[in-house]
GROMACS .gro file of N, CA and C in nm:
model
  318
    1UNK      N    1   0.082  -0.119   0.000
    1UNK     CA    2   0.000   0.000   0.000
    1UNK      C    3   0.086   0.125   0.000
    2UNK      N    4   0.185   0.130   0.087
    2UNK     CA    5   0.270   0.249   0.095
    2UNK      C    6   0.355   0.264  -0.031
    3UNK      N    7   0.401   0.155  -0.084
    3UNK     CA    8   0.479   0.162  -0.208
    3UNK      C    9   0.394   0.212  -0.324
    4UNK      N   10   0.268   0.175  -0.325
    4UNK     CA   11   0.177   0.221  -0.429
    4UNK      C   12   0.157   0.372  -0.420
    5UNK      N   13   0.139   0.423  -0.299
    5UNK     CA   14   0.122   0.567  -0.281
    5UNK      C   15   0.246   0.643  -0.325
    6UNK      N   16   0.362   0.590  -0.295
    6UNK     CA   17   0.486   0.655  -0.336
    6UNK      C   18   0.496   0.656  -0.488
    7UNK      N   19   0.459   0.547  -0.550
    7UNK     CA   20   0.465   0.539  -0.696
    7UNK      C   21   0.366   0.637  -0.760
    8UNK      N   22   0.247   0.651  -0.700
    8UNK     CA   23   0.146   0.739  -0.759
    8UNK      C   24   0.185   0.886  -0.752
    9UNK      N   25   0.243   0.929  -0.642
    9UNK     CA   26   0.274   1.070  -0.622
    9UNK      C   27   0.420   1.102  -0.649
   10UNK      N   28   0.486   1.024  -0.727
   10UNK     CA   29   0.628   1.041  -0.752
   10UNK      C   30   0.657   1.168  -0.834
   11UNK      N   31   0.577   1.198  -0.935
   11UNK     CA   32   0.606   1.308  -1.028
   11UNK      C   33   0.547   1.441  -0.984
   12UNK      N   34   0.482   1.448  -0.870
   12UNK     CA   35   0.422   1.575  -0.828
   12UNK      C   36   0.524   1.659  -0.752
   13UNK      N   37   0.490   1.784  -0.736
   13UNK     CA   38   0.578   1.876  -0.665
   13UNK      C   39   0.516   1.908  -0.530
   14UNK      N   40   0.597   1.943  -0.431
   14UNK     CA   41   0.540   1.977  -0.301
   14UNK      C   42   0.470   2.113  -0.304
   15UNK      N   43   0.361   2.125  -0.232
   15UNK     CA   44   0.289   2.253  -0.223
   15UNK      C   45   0.205   2.279  -0.346
   16UNK      N   46   0.185   2.407  -0.376
   16UNK     CA   47   0.107   2.448  -0.493
   16UNK      C   48   0.186   2.415  -0.619
   17UNK      N   49   0.121   2.349  -0.715
   17UNK     CA   50   0.198   2.297  -0.828
   17UNK      C   51   0.240   2.403  -0.929
   18UNK      N   52   0.175   2.520  -0.931
   18UNK     CA   53   0.210   2.623  -1.028
   18UNK      C   54   0.279   2.743  -0.965
   19UNK      N   55   0.323   2.733  -0.840
   19UNK     CA   56   0.395   2.843  -0.773
   19UNK      C   57   0.519   2.790  -0.705
   20UNK      N   58   0.613   2.879  -0.685
   20UNK     CA   59   0.729   2.845  -0.602
   20UNK      C   60   0.849   2.794  -0.679
   21UNK      N   61   0.947   2.750  -0.602
   21UNK     CA   62   1.077   2.707  -0.655
   21UNK      C   63   1.065   2.577  -0.736
   22UNK      N   64   0.984   2.484  -0.687
   22UNK     CA   65   0.971   2.356  -0.754
   22UNK      C   66   0.836   2.345  -0.825
   23UNK      N   67   0.798   2.448  -0.897
   23UNK     CA   68   0.667   2.450  -0.963
   23UNK      C   69   0.667   2.363  -1.089
   24UNK      N   70   0.549   2.330  -1.132
   24UNK     CA   71   0.529   2.253  -1.254
   24UNK      C   72   0.511   2.352  -1.368
   25UNK      N   73   0.602   2.354  -1.463
   25UNK     CA   74   0.597   2.447  -1.574
   25UNK      C   75   0.545   2.371  -1.696
   26UNK      N   76   0.434   2.419  -1.750
   26UNK     CA   77   0.376   2.353  -1.866
   26UNK      C   78   0.459   2.386  -1.989
   27UNK      N   79   0.485   2.287  -2.074
   27UNK     CA   80   0.559   2.316  -2.197
   27UNK      C   81   0.472   2.397  -2.293
   28UNK      N   82   0.534   2.484  -2.371
   28UNK     CA   83   0.462   2.569  -2.465
   28UNK      C   84   0.425   2.484  -2.586
   29UNK      N   85   0.297   2.481  -2.619
   29UNK     CA   86   0.250   2.401  -2.731
   29UNK      C   87   0.226   2.489  -2.854
   30UNK      N   88   0.214   2.426  -2.968
   30UNK     CA   89   0.186   2.501  -3.091
   30UNK      C   90   0.049   2.566  -3.086
   31UNK      N   91  -0.045   2.497  -3.022
   31UNK     CA   92  -0.180   2.552  -3.010
   31UNK      C   93  -0.180   2.681  -2.928
   32UNK      N   94  -0.105   2.683  -2.819
   32UNK     CA   95  -0.098   2.802  -2.736
   32UNK      C   96  -0.032   2.917  -2.812
   33UNK      N   97   0.069   2.886  -2.892
   33UNK     CA   98   0.136   2.991  -2.970
   33UNK      C   99   0.044   3.047  -3.077
   34UNK      N  100  -0.035   2.960  -3.141
   34UNK     CA  101  -0.130   3.006  -3.241
   34UNK      C  102  -0.239   3.094  -3.179
   35UNK      N  103  -0.287   3.054  -3.062
   35UNK     CA  104  -0.388   3.133  -2.993
   35UNK      C  105  -0.335   3.270  -2.958
   36UNK      N  106  -0.215   3.276  -2.908
   36UNK     CA  107  -0.153   3.404  -2.873
   36UNK      C  108  -0.131   3.491  -2.995
   37UNK      N  109  -0.090   3.428  -3.107
   37UNK     CA  110  -0.069   3.503  -3.231
   37UNK      C  111  -0.201   3.561  -3.280
   38UNK      N  112  -0.310   3.483  -3.273
   38UNK     CA  113  -0.442   3.533  -3.315
   38UNK      C  114  -0.489   3.647  -3.225
   39UNK      N  115  -0.463   3.637  -3.096
   39UNK     CA  116  -0.500   3.746  -3.005
   39UNK      C  117  -0.425   3.874  -3.037
   40UNK      N  118  -0.295   3.863  -3.067
   40UNK     CA  119  -0.217   3.982  -3.103
   40UNK      C  120  -0.264   4.042  -3.235
   41UNK      N  121  -0.298   3.958  -3.332
   41UNK     CA  122  -0.348   4.010  -3.460
   41UNK      C  123  -0.482   4.082  -3.440
   42UNK      N  124  -0.569   4.023  -3.357
   42UNK     CA  125  -0.698   4.086  -3.330
   42UNK      C  126  -0.681   4.220  -3.260
   43UNK      N  127  -0.591   4.225  -3.164
   43UNK     CA  128  -0.565   4.351  -3.093
   43UNK      C  129  -0.507   4.456  -3.188
   44UNK      N  130  -0.423   4.412  -3.280
   44UNK     CA  131  -0.365   4.504  -3.377
   44UNK      C  132  -0.472   4.562  -3.470
   45UNK      N  133  -0.567   4.479  -3.513
   45UNK     CA  134  -0.676   4.528  -3.597
   45UNK      C  135  -0.762   4.631  -3.522
   46UNK      N  136  -0.790   4.603  -3.396
   46UNK     CA  137  -0.870   4.695  -3.315
   46UNK      C  138  -0.798   4.828  -3.298
   47UNK      N  139  -0.667   4.823  -3.272
   47UNK     CA  140  -0.590   4.947  -3.257
   47UNK      C  141  -0.586   5.026  -3.387
   48UNK      N  142  -0.581   4.956  -3.500
   48UNK     CA  143  -0.583   5.023  -3.630
   48UNK      C  144  -0.716   5.096  -3.649
   49UNK      N  145  -0.827   5.030  -3.611
   49UNK     CA  146  -0.957   5.095  -3.623
   49UNK      C  147  -0.969   5.215  -3.530
   50UNK      N  148  -0.910   5.205  -3.412
   50UNK     CA  149  -0.917   5.317  -3.319
   50UNK      C  150  -0.831   5.435  -3.364
   51UNK      N  151  -0.720   5.404  -3.431
   51UNK     CA  152  -0.633   5.512  -3.480
   51UNK      C  153  -0.694   5.584  -3.599
   52UNK      N  154  -0.770   5.512  -3.682
   52UNK     CA  155  -0.829   5.570  -3.802
   52UNK      C  156  -0.981   5.555  -3.793
   53UNK      N  157  -1.051   5.652  -3.735
   53UNK     CA  158  -1.196   5.640  -3.716
   53UNK      C  159  -1.271   5.646  -3.849
   54UNK      N  160  -1.393   5.595  -3.846
   54UNK     CA  161  -1.476   5.590  -3.966
   54UNK      C  162  -1.521   5.729  -4.008
   55UNK      N  163  -1.563   5.810  -3.912
   55UNK     CA  164  -1.609   5.946  -3.941
   55UNK      C  165  -1.498   6.047  -3.915
   56UNK      N  166  -1.498   6.154  -3.991
   56UNK     CA  167  -1.404   6.262  -3.965
   56UNK      C  168  -1.457   6.346  -3.849
   57UNK      N  169  -1.377   6.439  -3.802
   57UNK     CA  170  -1.418   6.524  -3.690
   57UNK      C  171  -1.538   6.610  -3.730
   58UNK      N  172  -1.538   6.662  -3.853
   58UNK     CA  173  -1.649   6.745  -3.898
   58UNK      C  174  -1.778   6.665  -3.910
   59UNK      N  175  -1.767   6.540  -3.957
   59UNK     CA  176  -1.887   6.457  -3.970
   59UNK      C  177  -1.943   6.415  -3.835
   60UNK      N  178  -1.856   6.384  -3.741
   60UNK     CA  179  -1.904   6.339  -3.611
   60UNK      C  180  -1.955   6.454  -3.526
   61UNK      N  181  -1.919   6.577  -3.558
   61UNK     CA  182  -1.965   6.691  -3.479
   61UNK      C  183  -2.114   6.717  -3.499
   62UNK      N  184  -2.168   6.691  -3.616
   62UNK     CA  185  -2.306   6.726  -3.644
   62UNK      C  186  -2.404   6.611  -3.643
   63UNK      N  187  -2.361   6.490  -3.614
   63UNK     CA  188  -2.454   6.378  -3.627
   63UNK      C  189  -2.562   6.376  -3.519
   64UNK      N  190  -2.533   6.428  -3.401
   64UNK     CA  191  -2.635   6.432  -3.296
   64UNK      C  192  -2.735   6.544  -3.324
   65UNK      N  193  -2.686   6.651  -3.382
   65UNK     CA  194  -2.773   6.764  -3.413
   65UNK      C  195  -2.881   6.722  -3.513
   66UNK      N  196  -2.845   6.637  -3.609
   66UNK     CA  197  -2.943   6.592  -3.707
   66UNK      C  198  -3.049   6.503  -3.645
   67UNK      N  199  -3.014   6.428  -3.542
   67UNK     CA  200  -3.110   6.338  -3.480
   67UNK      C  201  -3.203   6.409  -3.382
   68UNK      N  202  -3.169   6.529  -3.340
   68UNK     CA  203  -3.250   6.611  -3.248
   68UNK      C  204  -3.271   6.542  -3.114
   69UNK      N  205  -3.178   6.456  -3.075
   69UNK     CA  206  -3.194   6.386  -2.948
   69UNK      C  207  -3.161   6.477  -2.830
   70UNK      N  208  -3.057   6.555  -2.843
   70UNK     CA  209  -3.017   6.638  -2.729
   70UNK      C  210  -3.123   6.743  -2.696
   71UNK      N  211  -3.185   6.802  -2.799
   71UNK     CA  212  -3.288   6.901  -2.773
   71UNK      C  213  -3.409   6.839  -2.705
   72UNK      N  214  -3.442   6.717  -2.743
   72UNK     CA  215  -3.556   6.649  -2.681
   72UNK      C  216  -3.527   6.618  -2.535
   73UNK      N  217  -3.405   6.577  -2.504
   73UNK     CA  218  -3.370   6.548  -2.364
   73UNK      C  219  -3.373   6.675  -2.280
   74UNK      N  220  -3.321   6.784  -2.334
   74UNK     CA  221  -3.320   6.911  -2.260
   74UNK      C  222  -3.462   6.959  -2.237
   75UNK      N  223  -3.547   6.945  -2.336
   75UNK     CA  224  -3.686   6.986  -2.320
   75UNK      C  225  -3.757   6.901  -2.215
   76UNK      N  226  -3.724   6.771  -2.211
   76UNK     CA  227  -3.787   6.685  -2.112
   76UNK      C  228  -3.747   6.727  -1.971
   77UNK      N  229  -3.619   6.759  -1.949
   77UNK     CA  230  -3.573   6.797  -1.815
   77UNK      C  231  -3.625   6.934  -1.775
   78UNK      N  232  -3.647   7.021  -1.871
   78UNK     CA  233  -3.698   7.154  -1.840
   78UNK      C  234  -3.848   7.156  -1.821
   79UNK      N  235  -3.912   7.044  -1.847
   79UNK     CA  236  -4.057   7.035  -1.834
   79UNK      C  237  -4.097   7.057  -1.688
   80UNK      N  238  -4.205   7.125  -1.664
   80UNK     CA  239  -4.248   7.157  -1.528
   80UNK      C  240  -4.293   7.032  -1.453
   81UNK      N  241  -4.354   6.937  -1.523
   81UNK     CA  242  -4.398   6.814  -1.457
   81UNK      C  243  -4.279   6.735  -1.405
   82UNK      N  244  -4.175   6.729  -1.483
   82UNK     CA  245  -4.055   6.656  -1.441
   82UNK      C  246  -3.988   6.726  -1.324
   83UNK      N  247  -3.987   6.857  -1.326
   83UNK     CA  248  -3.926   6.932  -1.217
   83UNK      C  249  -4.002   6.911  -1.086
   84UNK      N  250  -4.133   6.894  -1.092
   84UNK     CA  251  -4.211   6.870  -0.971
   84UNK      C  252  -4.178   6.734  -0.910
   85UNK      N  253  -4.151   6.634  -0.992
   85UNK     CA  254  -4.121   6.500  -0.943
   85UNK      C  255  -3.985   6.492  -0.874
   86UNK      N  256  -3.895   6.578  -0.912
   86UNK     CA  257  -3.760   6.575  -0.854
   86UNK      C  258  -3.759   6.638  -0.716
   87UNK      N  259  -3.671   6.589  -0.634
   87UNK     CA  260  -3.654   6.648  -0.502
   87UNK      C  261  -3.576   6.779  -0.515
   88UNK      N  262  -3.601   6.876  -0.426
   88UNK     CA  263  -3.528   7.003  -0.435
   88UNK      C  264  -3.382   6.984  -0.394
   89UNK      N  265  -3.299   7.076  -0.441
   89UNK     CA  266  -3.158   7.072  -0.406
   89UNK      C  267  -3.141   7.107  -0.258
   90UNK      N  268  -3.059   7.029  -0.190
   90UNK     CA  269  -3.036   7.050  -0.048
   90UNK      C  270  -2.887   7.072  -0.026
   91UNK      N  271  -2.853   7.178   0.047
   91UNK     CA  272  -2.713   7.205   0.077
   91UNK      C  273  -2.679   7.157   0.216
   92UNK      N  274  -2.552   7.155   0.246
   92UNK     CA  275  -2.507   7.114   0.378
   92UNK      C  276  -2.555   7.213   0.485
   93UNK      N  277  -2.560   7.338   0.449
   93UNK     CA  278  -2.609   7.440   0.542
   93UNK      C  279  -2.755   7.417   0.578
   94UNK      N  280  -2.835   7.377   0.480
   94UNK     CA  281  -2.976   7.346   0.508
   94UNK      C  282  -2.988   7.225   0.600
   95UNK      N  283  -2.903   7.128   0.581
   95UNK     CA  284  -2.908   7.007   0.664
   95UNK      C  285  -2.870   7.035   0.810
   96UNK      N  286  -2.774   7.126   0.831
   96UNK     CA  287  -2.723   7.153   0.965
   96UNK      C  288  -2.781   7.280   1.026
   97UNK      N  289  -2.888   7.332   0.970
   97UNK     CA  290  -2.949   7.455   1.020
   97UNK      C  291  -3.002   7.438   1.163
   98UNK      N  292  -3.044   7.317   1.202
   98UNK     CA  293  -3.098   7.296   1.336
   98UNK      C  294  -2.989   7.310   1.444
   99UNK      N  295  -2.863   7.302   1.406
   99UNK     CA  296  -2.755   7.317   1.503
   99UNK      C  297  -2.724   7.464   1.533
  100UNK      N  298  -2.770   7.550   1.446
  100UNK     CA  299  -2.742   7.693   1.461
  100UNK      C  300  -2.843   7.752   1.560
  101UNK      N  301  -2.802   7.777   1.684
  101UNK     CA  302  -2.892   7.831   1.786
  101UNK      C  303  -2.875   7.981   1.797
  102UNK      N  304  -2.751   8.024   1.812
  102UNK     CA  305  -2.727   8.167   1.819
  102UNK      C  306  -2.591   8.198   1.757
  103UNK      N  307  -2.575   8.320   1.712
  103UNK     CA  308  -2.454   8.361   1.642
  103UNK      C  309  -2.347   8.415   1.736
  104UNK      N  310  -2.384   8.452   1.858
  104UNK     CA  311  -2.290   8.518   1.948
  104UNK      C  312  -2.186   8.418   1.997
  105UNK      N  313  -2.060   8.465   1.996
  105UNK     CA  314  -1.949   8.386   2.048
  105UNK      C  315  -1.912   8.438   2.187
  106UNK      N  316  -1.879   8.350   2.277
  106UNK     CA  317  -1.841   8.394   2.414
  106UNK      C  318  -1.702   8.448   2.419
   0.00000   0.00000   0.00000
């Protein structure tokens, strides 16, 4: 029984198998290298797209104006019904007003 246990655990390392001085280092496979190469190529394509945007600065400046979305949002927030639903602005001074008893200093 004891000899069998020694035979079974002969190739393992003490402690955590992927950390430390006697760690188990996996050999680099062709599949892992191909995966890493594909990831780098994908990242390179994304960086190329980010460096060269589809729209120019002049084109992207006016696209929201044509959709009239910003004006609709501003009109909604300025609406009186929406303003009634919102809580009023409260300052720290308003919150601590009950502590103010008198202004005179001794």
